[in-house]
CSV table of C-alpha atoms and ligand atoms in Angstrom, one decimal:
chain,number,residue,atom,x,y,z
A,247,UNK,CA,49.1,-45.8,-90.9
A,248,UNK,CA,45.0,-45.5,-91.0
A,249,UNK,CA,43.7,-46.1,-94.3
A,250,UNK,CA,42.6,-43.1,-96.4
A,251,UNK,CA,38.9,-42.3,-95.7
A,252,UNK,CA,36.9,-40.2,-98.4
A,253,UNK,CA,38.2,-36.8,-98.0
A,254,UNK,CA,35.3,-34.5,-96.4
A,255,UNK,CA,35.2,-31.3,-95.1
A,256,UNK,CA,33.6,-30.3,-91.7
A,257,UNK,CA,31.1,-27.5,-91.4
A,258,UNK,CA,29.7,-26.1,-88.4
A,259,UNK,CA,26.9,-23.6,-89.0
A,260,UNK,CA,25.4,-21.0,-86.9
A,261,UNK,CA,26.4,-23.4,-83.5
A,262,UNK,CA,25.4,-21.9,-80.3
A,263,UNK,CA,25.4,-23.2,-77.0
A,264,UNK,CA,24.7,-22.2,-73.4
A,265,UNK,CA,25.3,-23.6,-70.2
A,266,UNK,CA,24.3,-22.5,-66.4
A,267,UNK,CA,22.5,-19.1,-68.3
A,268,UNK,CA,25.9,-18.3,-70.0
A,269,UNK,CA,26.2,-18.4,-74.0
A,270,UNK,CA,29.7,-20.3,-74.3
A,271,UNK,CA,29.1,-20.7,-78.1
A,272,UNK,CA,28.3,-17.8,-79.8
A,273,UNK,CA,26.8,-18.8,-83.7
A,274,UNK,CA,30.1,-20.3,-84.8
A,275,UNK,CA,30.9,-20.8,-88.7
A,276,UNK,CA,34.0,-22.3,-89.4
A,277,UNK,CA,34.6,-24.8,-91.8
A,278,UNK,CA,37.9,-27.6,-91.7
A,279,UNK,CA,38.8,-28.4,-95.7
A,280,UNK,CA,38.5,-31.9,-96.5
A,281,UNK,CA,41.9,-33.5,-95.8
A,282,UNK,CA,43.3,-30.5,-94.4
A,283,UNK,CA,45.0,-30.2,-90.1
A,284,UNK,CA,42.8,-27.8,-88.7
A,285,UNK,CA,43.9,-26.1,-85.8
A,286,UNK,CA,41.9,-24.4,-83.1
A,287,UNK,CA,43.1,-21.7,-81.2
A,288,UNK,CA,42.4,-19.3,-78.5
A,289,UNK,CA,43.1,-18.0,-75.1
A,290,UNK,CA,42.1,-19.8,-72.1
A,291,UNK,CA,37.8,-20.1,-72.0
A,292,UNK,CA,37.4,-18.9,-75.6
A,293,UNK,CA,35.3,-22.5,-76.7
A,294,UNK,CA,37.8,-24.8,-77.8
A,295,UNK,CA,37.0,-27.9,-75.7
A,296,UNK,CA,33.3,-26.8,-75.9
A,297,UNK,CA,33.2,-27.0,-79.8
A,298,UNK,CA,34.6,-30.1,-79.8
A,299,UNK,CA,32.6,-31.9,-77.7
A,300,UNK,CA,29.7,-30.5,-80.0
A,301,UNK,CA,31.0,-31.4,-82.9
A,302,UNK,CA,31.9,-34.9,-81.4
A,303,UNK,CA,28.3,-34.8,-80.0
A,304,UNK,CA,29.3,-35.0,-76.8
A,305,UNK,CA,26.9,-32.0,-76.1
A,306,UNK,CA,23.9,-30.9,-78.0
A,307,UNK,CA,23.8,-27.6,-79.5
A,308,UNK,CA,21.1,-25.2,-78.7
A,309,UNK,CA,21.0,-24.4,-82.6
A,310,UNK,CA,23.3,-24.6,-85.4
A,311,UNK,CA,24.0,-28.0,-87.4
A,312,UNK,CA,27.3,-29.7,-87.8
A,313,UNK,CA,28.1,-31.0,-91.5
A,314,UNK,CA,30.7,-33.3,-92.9
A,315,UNK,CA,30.6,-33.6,-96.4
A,316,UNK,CA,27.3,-33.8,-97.2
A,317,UNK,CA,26.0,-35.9,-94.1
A,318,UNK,CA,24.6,-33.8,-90.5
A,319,UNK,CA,26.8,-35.3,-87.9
A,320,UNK,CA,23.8,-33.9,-85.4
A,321,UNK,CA,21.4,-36.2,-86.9
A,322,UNK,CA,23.8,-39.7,-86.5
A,323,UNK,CA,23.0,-42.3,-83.9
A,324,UNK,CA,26.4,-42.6,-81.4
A,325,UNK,CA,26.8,-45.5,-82.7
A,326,UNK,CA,27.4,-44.4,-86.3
A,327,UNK,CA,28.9,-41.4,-85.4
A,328,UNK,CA,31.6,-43.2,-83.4
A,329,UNK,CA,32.7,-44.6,-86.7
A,330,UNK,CA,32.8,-41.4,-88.3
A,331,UNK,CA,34.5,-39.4,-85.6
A,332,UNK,CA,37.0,-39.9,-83.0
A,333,UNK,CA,37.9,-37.1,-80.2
A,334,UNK,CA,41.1,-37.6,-78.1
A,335,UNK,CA,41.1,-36.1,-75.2
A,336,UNK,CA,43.7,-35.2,-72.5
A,337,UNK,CA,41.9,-37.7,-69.6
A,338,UNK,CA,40.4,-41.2,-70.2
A,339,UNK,CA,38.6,-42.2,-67.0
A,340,UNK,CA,37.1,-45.3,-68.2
A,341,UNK,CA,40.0,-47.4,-68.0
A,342,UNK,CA,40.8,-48.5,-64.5
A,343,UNK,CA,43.0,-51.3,-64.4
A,344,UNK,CA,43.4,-52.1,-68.4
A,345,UNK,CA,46.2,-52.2,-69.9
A,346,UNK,CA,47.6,-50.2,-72.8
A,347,UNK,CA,46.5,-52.2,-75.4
A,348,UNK,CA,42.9,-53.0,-74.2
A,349,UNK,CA,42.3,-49.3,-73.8
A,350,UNK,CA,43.7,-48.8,-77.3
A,351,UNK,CA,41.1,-51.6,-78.5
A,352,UNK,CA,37.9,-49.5,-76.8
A,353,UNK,CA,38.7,-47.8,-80.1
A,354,UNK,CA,37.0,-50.7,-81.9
A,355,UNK,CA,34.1,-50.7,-79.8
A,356,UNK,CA,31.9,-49.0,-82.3
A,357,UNK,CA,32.8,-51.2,-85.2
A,358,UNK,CA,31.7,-54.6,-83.3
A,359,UNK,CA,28.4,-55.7,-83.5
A,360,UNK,CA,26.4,-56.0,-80.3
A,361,UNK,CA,27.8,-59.0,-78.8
A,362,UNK,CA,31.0,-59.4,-81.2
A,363,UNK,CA,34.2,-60.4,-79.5
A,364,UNK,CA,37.0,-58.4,-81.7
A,365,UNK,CA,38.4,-60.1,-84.3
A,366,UNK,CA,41.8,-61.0,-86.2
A,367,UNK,CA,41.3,-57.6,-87.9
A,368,UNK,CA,40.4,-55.3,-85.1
A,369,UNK,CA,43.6,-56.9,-83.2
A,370,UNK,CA,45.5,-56.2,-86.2
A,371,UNK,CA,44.4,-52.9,-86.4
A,372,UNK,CA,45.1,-52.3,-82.8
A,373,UNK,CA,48.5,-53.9,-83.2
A,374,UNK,CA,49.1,-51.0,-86.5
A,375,UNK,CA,47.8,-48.4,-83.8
A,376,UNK,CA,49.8,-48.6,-81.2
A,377,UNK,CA,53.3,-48.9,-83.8
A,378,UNK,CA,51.8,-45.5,-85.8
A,379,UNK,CA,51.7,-43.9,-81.8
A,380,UNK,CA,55.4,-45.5,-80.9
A,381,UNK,CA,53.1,-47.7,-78.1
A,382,UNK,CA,54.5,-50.7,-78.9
A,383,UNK,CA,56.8,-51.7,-76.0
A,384,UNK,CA,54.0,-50.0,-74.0
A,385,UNK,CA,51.7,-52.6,-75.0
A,386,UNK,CA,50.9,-54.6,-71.6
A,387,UNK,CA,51.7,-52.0,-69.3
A,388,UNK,CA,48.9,-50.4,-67.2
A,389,UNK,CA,47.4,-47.3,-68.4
A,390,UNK,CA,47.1,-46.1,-65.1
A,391,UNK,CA,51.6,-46.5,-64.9
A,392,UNK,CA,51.9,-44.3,-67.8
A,393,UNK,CA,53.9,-40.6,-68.0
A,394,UNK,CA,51.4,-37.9,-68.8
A,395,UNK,CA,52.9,-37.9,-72.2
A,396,UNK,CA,52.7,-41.5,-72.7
A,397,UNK,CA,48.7,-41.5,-71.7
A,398,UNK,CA,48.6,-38.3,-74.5
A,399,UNK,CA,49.8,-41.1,-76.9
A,400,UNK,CA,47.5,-43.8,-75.9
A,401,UNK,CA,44.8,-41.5,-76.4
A,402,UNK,CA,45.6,-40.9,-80.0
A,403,UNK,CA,46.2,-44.5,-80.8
A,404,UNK,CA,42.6,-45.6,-79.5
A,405,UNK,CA,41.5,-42.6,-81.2
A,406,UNK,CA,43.3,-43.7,-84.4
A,407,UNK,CA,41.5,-47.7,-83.7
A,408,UNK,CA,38.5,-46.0,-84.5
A,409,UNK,CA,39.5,-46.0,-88.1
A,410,UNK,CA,37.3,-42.5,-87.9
A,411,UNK,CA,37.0,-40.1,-91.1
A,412,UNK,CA,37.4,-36.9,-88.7
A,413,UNK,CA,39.8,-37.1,-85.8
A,414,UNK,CA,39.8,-34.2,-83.3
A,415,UNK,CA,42.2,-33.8,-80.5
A,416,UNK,CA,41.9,-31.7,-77.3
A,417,UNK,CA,45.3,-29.9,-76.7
A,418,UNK,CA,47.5,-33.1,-78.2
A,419,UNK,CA,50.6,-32.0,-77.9
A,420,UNK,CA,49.9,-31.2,-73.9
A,421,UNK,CA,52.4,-32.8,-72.2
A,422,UNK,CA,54.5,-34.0,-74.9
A,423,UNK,CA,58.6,-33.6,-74.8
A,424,UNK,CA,59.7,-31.4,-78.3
A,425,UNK,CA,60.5,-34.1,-80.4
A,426,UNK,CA,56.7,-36.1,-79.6
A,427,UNK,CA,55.4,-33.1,-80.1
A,428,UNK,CA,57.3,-32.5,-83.6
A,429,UNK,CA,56.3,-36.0,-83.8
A,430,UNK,CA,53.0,-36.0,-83.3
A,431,UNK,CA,52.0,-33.0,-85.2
A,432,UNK,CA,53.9,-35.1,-88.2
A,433,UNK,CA,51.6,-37.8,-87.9
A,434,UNK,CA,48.6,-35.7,-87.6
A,435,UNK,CA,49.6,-34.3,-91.0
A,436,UNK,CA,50.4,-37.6,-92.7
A,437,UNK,CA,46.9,-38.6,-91.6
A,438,UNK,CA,45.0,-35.9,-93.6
A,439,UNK,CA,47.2,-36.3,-96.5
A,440,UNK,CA,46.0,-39.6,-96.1
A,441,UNK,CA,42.3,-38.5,-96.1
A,442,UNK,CA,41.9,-38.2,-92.9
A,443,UNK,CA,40.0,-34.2,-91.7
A,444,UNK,CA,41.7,-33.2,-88.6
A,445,UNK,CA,40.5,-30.4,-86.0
A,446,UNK,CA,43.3,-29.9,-82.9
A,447,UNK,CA,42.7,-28.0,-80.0
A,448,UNK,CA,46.5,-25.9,-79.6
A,449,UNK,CA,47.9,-23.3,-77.1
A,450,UNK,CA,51.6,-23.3,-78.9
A,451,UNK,CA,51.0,-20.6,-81.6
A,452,UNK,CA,53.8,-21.2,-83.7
A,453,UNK,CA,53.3,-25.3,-83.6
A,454,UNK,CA,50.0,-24.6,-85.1
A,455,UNK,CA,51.1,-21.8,-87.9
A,456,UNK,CA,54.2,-25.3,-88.2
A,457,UNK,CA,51.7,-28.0,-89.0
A,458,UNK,CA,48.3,-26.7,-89.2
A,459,UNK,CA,46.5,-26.1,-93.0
A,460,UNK,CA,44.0,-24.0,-91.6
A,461,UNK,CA,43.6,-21.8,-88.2
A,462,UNK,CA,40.2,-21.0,-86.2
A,463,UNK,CA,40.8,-18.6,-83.5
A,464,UNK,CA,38.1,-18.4,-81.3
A,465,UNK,CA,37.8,-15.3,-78.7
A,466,UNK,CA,34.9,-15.4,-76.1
A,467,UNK,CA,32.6,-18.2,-77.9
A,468,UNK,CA,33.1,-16.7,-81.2
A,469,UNK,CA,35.1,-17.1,-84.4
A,470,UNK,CA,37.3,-13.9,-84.5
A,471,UNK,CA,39.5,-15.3,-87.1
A,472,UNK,CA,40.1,-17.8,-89.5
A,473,UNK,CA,42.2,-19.4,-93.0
A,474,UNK,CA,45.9,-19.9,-93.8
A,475,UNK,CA,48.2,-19.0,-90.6
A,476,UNK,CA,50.4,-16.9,-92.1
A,477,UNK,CA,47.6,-14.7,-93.0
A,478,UNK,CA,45.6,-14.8,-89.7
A,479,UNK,CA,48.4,-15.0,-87.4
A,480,UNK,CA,49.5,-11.5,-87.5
A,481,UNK,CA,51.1,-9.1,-84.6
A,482,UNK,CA,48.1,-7.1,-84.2
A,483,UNK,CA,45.2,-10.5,-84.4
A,484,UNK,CA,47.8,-11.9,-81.8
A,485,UNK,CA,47.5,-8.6,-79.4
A,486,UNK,CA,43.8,-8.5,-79.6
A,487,UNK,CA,43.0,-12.3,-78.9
A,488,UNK,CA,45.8,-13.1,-76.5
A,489,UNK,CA,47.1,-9.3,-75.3
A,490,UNK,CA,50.6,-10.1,-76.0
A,491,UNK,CA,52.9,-8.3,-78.1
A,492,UNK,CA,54.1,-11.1,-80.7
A,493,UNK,CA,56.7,-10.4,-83.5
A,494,UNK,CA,55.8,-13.1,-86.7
A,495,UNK,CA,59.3,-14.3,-88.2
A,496,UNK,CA,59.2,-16.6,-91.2
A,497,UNK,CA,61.0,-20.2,-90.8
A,498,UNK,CA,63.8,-19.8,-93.2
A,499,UNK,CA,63.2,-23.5,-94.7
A,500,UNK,CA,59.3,-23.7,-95.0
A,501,UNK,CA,58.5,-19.9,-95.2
A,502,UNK,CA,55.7,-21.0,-92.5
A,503,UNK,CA,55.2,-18.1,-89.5
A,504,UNK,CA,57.6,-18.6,-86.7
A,505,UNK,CA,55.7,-16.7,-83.7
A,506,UNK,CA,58.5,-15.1,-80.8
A,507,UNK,CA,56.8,-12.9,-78.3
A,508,UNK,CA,58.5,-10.3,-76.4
A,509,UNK,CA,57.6,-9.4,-73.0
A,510,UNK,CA,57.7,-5.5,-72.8
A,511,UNK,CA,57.2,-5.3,-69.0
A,512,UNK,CA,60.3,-7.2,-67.7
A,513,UNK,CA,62.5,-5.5,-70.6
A,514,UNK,CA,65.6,-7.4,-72.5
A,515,UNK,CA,67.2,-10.3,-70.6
A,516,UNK,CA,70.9,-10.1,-71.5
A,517,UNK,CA,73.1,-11.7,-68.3
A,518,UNK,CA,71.8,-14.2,-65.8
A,519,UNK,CA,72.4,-12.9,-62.0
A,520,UNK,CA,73.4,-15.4,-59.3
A,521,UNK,CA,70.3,-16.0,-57.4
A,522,UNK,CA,70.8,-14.4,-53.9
A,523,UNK,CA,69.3,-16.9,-51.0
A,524,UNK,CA,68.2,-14.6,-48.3
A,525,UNK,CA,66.3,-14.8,-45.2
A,526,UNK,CA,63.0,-12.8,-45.2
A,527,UNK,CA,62.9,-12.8,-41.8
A,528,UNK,CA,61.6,-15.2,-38.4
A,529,UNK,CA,61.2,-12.0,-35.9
A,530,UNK,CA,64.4,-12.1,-34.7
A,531,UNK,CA,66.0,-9.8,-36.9
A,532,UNK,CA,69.0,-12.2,-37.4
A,533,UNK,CA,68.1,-12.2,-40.9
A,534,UNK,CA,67.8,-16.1,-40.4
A,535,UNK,CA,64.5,-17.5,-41.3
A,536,UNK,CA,62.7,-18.9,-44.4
A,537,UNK,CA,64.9,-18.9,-47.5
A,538,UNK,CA,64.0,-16.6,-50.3
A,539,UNK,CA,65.0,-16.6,-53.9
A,540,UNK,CA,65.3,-13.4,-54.9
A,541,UNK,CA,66.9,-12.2,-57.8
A,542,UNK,CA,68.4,-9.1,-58.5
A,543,UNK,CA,65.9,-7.5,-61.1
A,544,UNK,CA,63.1,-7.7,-62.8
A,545,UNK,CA,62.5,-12.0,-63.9
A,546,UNK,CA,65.6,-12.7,-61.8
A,547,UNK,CA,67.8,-11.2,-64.1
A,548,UNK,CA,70.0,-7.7,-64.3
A,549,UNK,CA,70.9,-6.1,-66.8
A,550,UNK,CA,74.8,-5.8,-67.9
B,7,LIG,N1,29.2,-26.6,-67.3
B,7,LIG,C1,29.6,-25.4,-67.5
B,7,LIG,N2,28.9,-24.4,-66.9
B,7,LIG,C2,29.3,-23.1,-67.0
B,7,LIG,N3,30.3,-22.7,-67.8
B,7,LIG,C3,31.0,-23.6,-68.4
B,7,LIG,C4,30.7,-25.0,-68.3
B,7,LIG,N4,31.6,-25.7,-69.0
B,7,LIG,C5,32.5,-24.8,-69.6
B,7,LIG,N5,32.1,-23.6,-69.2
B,7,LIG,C6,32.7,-22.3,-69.6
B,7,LIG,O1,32.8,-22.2,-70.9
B,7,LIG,C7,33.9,-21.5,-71.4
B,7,LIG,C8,34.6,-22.3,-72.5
B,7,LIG,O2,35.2,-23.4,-71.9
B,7,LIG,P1,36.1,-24.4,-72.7
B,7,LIG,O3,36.6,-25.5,-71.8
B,7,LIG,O4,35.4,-24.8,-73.9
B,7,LIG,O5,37.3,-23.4,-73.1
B,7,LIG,P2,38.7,-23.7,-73.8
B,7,LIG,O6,38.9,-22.8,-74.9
B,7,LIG,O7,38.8,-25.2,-74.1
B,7,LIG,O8,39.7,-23.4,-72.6
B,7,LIG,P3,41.1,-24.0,-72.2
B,7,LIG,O9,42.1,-23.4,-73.1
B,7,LIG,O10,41.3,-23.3,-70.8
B,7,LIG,O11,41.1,-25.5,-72.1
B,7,LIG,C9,34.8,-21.3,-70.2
B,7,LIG,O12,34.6,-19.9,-69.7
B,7,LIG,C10,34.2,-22.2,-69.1
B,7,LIG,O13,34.3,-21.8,-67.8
């Protein structure tokens, strides 16, 4: 596991950014307690990404600062900011041809001096990354080999070799089976008890309300919603952001928000129909042709 780092809490203030004419970030406050698995949400387009590459200064905000603990993140060299934070993302294109563990140790890269070969430490920090990801029999494979969910891992672990104070991680859990998922999340949270401030990226609504501390939901660029997921996650915030009808259950164990959603157009599935293969048809009205699926109601189902 990363050693605990100071507990700090991220800030971003009045943070607004445009690109080709349109405002993608529209003056965003939100604020990540020190220590705490923040988890950003929203529908497809809403900022997500976009924030986190500003906050990672990836991009350069038009206005607005970014704060963590009492230091402005906008003001750090790359350098020094690469050893505060860490972004994983979904797609690391700068490693063609190295193998698991070399992309894994790119995570060092800001804490070597400018012509430093890593050391002892950094390779045993590497080694600790790749066991706290479950990489380890991965080790010498080629990145370019891996499973989609096996890359997601990688990702974190040269995230993680960073040894950064504020980790954020585009959509995470993207591509995960359940239980890496479960497992992920798990680690994420053991990380900021650790000391560790963590900001996620999430689509999966009641994996967020499961693990996160603290929810930002943004809508169109802007924060429409933010704080404890059981109070922000409600039916009616859920409708308004996402335009789904969402029914909030409470998981019977931890009492955290359980979100089912219920899909009013295609009605109550209660009996699977056999799926009828037909023809739809070559011309020759022989019915023979192109098979169809096509099931027997509404979603492929009927009702009893
Ligand atoms: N270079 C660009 N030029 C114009 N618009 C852009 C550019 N980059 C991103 N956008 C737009 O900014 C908005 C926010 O994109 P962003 O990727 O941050 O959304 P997101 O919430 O992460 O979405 P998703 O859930 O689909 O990953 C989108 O409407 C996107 O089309």
């Amino acid at each position: 596991m990363t050693p605990a780092g100071p507990n700090e809490a991220l800030r971003a203030e009045r943070v607004r950014f445009t690109r080709s004419a349109r405002l993608i970030i529209d003056d965003i406050d939100c604020t990540v307690p020190a220590g705490h698995v923040g988890a950003l949400l929203g529908p497809n387009g809403a900022g997500k990404s976009t924030l986190l590459h500003l906050i990672a200064g990836i991009e350069r905000a038009d206005a607005g600062a970014v704060r963590f603990g009492e230091r402005d993140l906008t003001a750090l060299r790359r350098r020094d900011r690469a050893r505060v934070i860490a972004l994983a993302e979904q797609d690391v294109h700068d490693a063609p041809g190295l193998r698991v563990a070399e992309v894994v140790a790119l995570g060092r890269t800001p804490h070597l001096g400018a012509f430093a070969a890593a050391g002892e430490l950094d390779r045993a920090i590497v080694r600790r990354c790749l066991e706290d990801a479950g990489l380890v029999e991965f080790a010498d494979r080629e990145y370019a080999t891996l499973s989609g969910g096996e890359r997601q891992r990688v990702n974190l672990a040269r995230a993680l070799a960073q040894e950064p104070e504020l980790l954020l991680l585009d959509e995470p859990t993207n591509h995960l089976d359940i239980r890496a998922q479960l497992s992920m999340l798990r680690l994420l949270r053991e990380l900021a008890h650790g000391g560790l401030t963590v900001l996620a990226a999430l689509h999966d609504l009641s994996l967020a309300a499961g693990y996160a501390d603290h929810v930002i939901v943004l809508d169109g660029g802007r924060v429409v919603a933010a704080g404890e997921p059981r109070a922000v996650l409600t039916p009616e915030l859920i409708r308004a952001v996402w335009g789904v009808e969402a029914i909030v259950l409470e998981h019977p164990d931890s009492g955290r928000p359980i979100i089912a959603f219920s899909d009013v157009a295609s009605g109550p599935i209660s009996r699977a129909a056999p799926v009828a293969v037909v023809g739809v048809g070559d011309g020759d009205g022989d019915g023979a042709g192109v098979g169809a699926a096509a099931a027997a109601g509404p979603g492929g189902t009927t009702e009893a």
